[in-house]
Amino acid sequence: INNLLELVIRFASGFFAILGTFAFAFFVYGGFTMIMSFGSAEKVKKGRDTLVAAVIGLAICFGAYIAIDFLLDVLKVEPAFRGIN
């Protein structure tokens, strides 16, 4: 069970890192789209929607991180076995 739990925790940690990278890329893309819109309302809306989606994605990601940390506390998993510090 400990090995399986450790595998899941390590997978989740790597997954959160990848999600953070994608969120940053979408922030850059959304900002670039808004800057390069040249007054086009459609492109400004597209950039704003991209930024909003990135913020919502980060909120979901942080919520999942907090939920996993809480679950590890409830299950009384020792700090030595945690991939999340």
Short mmCIF file of C-alpha atoms in Angstrom, two decimals:
data_model
loop_
_atom_site.label_atom_id
_atom_site.label_comp_id
_atom_site.label_asym_id
_atom_site.label_seq_id
_atom_site.Cartn_x
_atom_site.Cartn_y
_atom_site.Cartn_z
CA ILE A 1 0.00 0.00 0.00
CA ASN A 2 2.81 2.42 0.85
CA ASN A 3 4.46 1.89 -2.53
CA LEU A 4 1.19 2.49 -4.33
CA LEU A 5 0.52 5.62 -2.28
CA GLU A 6 4.03 6.91 -2.95
CA LEU A 7 3.57 6.29 -6.68
CA VAL A 8 0.28 8.20 -6.74
CA ILE A 9 1.77 11.11 -4.78
CA ARG A 10 4.79 11.35 -7.09
CA PHE A 11 2.51 11.22 -10.14
CA ALA A 12 0.33 13.99 -8.69
CA SER A 13 3.36 16.17 -7.93
CA GLY A 14 4.63 15.83 -11.48
CA PHE A 15 1.15 16.44 -12.86
CA PHE A 16 0.83 19.67 -10.84
CA ALA A 17 4.17 20.87 -12.19
CA ILE A 18 3.04 20.22 -15.75
CA LEU A 19 -0.28 22.00 -15.12
CA GLY A 20 1.57 25.02 -13.76
CA THR A 21 3.70 25.14 -16.89
CA PHE A 22 0.63 24.98 -19.12
CA ALA A 23 -1.10 27.71 -17.09
CA PHE A 24 1.93 29.97 -17.50
CA ALA A 25 1.95 29.30 -21.25
CA PHE A 26 -1.75 30.18 -21.48
CA PHE A 27 -1.15 33.38 -19.48
CA VAL A 28 1.53 34.38 -21.97
CA TYR A 29 -0.66 33.42 -24.95
CA GLY A 30 -3.69 35.30 -23.61
CA GLY A 31 -1.65 38.40 -22.81
CA PHE A 32 0.04 38.31 -26.20
CA THR A 33 -3.33 37.93 -27.92
CA MET A 34 -4.70 40.96 -26.06
CA ILE A 35 -1.63 43.08 -26.79
CA MET A 36 -1.56 42.15 -30.47
CA SER A 37 -5.32 42.66 -30.95
CA PHE A 38 -4.81 46.16 -32.39
CA GLY A 39 -8.22 47.25 -31.12
CA SER A 40 -10.15 44.24 -32.41
CA ALA A 41 -12.86 43.51 -29.84
CA GLU A 42 -12.99 39.86 -30.90
CA LYS A 43 -9.28 39.27 -30.25
CA VAL A 44 -9.42 41.14 -26.92
CA LYS A 45 -12.31 38.92 -25.84
CA LYS A 46 -10.41 35.82 -26.95
CA GLY A 47 -7.35 36.88 -24.93
CA ARG A 48 -9.46 37.71 -21.88
CA ASP A 49 -11.26 34.36 -22.11
CA THR A 50 -7.90 32.59 -22.31
CA LEU A 51 -6.66 34.41 -19.20
CA VAL A 52 -9.87 33.60 -17.31
CA ALA A 53 -9.59 29.93 -18.28
CA ALA A 54 -5.96 29.87 -17.07
CA VAL A 55 -6.97 31.37 -13.70
CA ILE A 56 -9.80 28.86 -13.31
CA GLY A 57 -7.41 26.03 -14.19
CA LEU A 58 -4.90 27.21 -11.60
CA ALA A 59 -7.66 27.47 -8.98
CA ILE A 60 -8.69 23.88 -9.70
CA CYS A 61 -5.05 22.76 -9.58
CA PHE A 62 -4.41 24.45 -6.22
CA GLY A 63 -7.69 23.05 -4.88
CA ALA A 64 -6.61 19.54 -5.84
CA TYR A 65 -3.20 20.11 -4.22
CA ILE A 66 -4.85 21.24 -0.99
CA ALA A 67 -7.29 18.30 -1.11
CA ILE A 68 -4.44 15.80 -1.50
CA ASP A 69 -2.50 17.41 1.35
CA PHE A 70 -5.63 17.29 3.53
CA LEU A 71 -6.22 13.64 2.61
CA LEU A 72 -2.65 12.77 3.57
CA ASP A 73 -3.18 14.47 6.93
CA VAL A 74 -6.44 12.59 7.52
CA LEU A 75 -4.81 9.27 6.63
CA LYS A 76 -1.88 10.16 8.94
CA VAL A 77 0.73 9.48 6.28
CA GLU A 78 4.18 10.07 7.70
CA PRO A 79 6.17 12.97 6.23
CA ALA A 80 8.85 10.54 5.06
CA PHE A 81 6.35 8.98 2.62
CA ARG A 82 4.92 12.24 1.31
CA GLY A 83 5.92 13.58 -2.07
CA ILE A 84 4.16 16.83 -1.18
CA ASN A 85 5.89 18.93 1.45
#
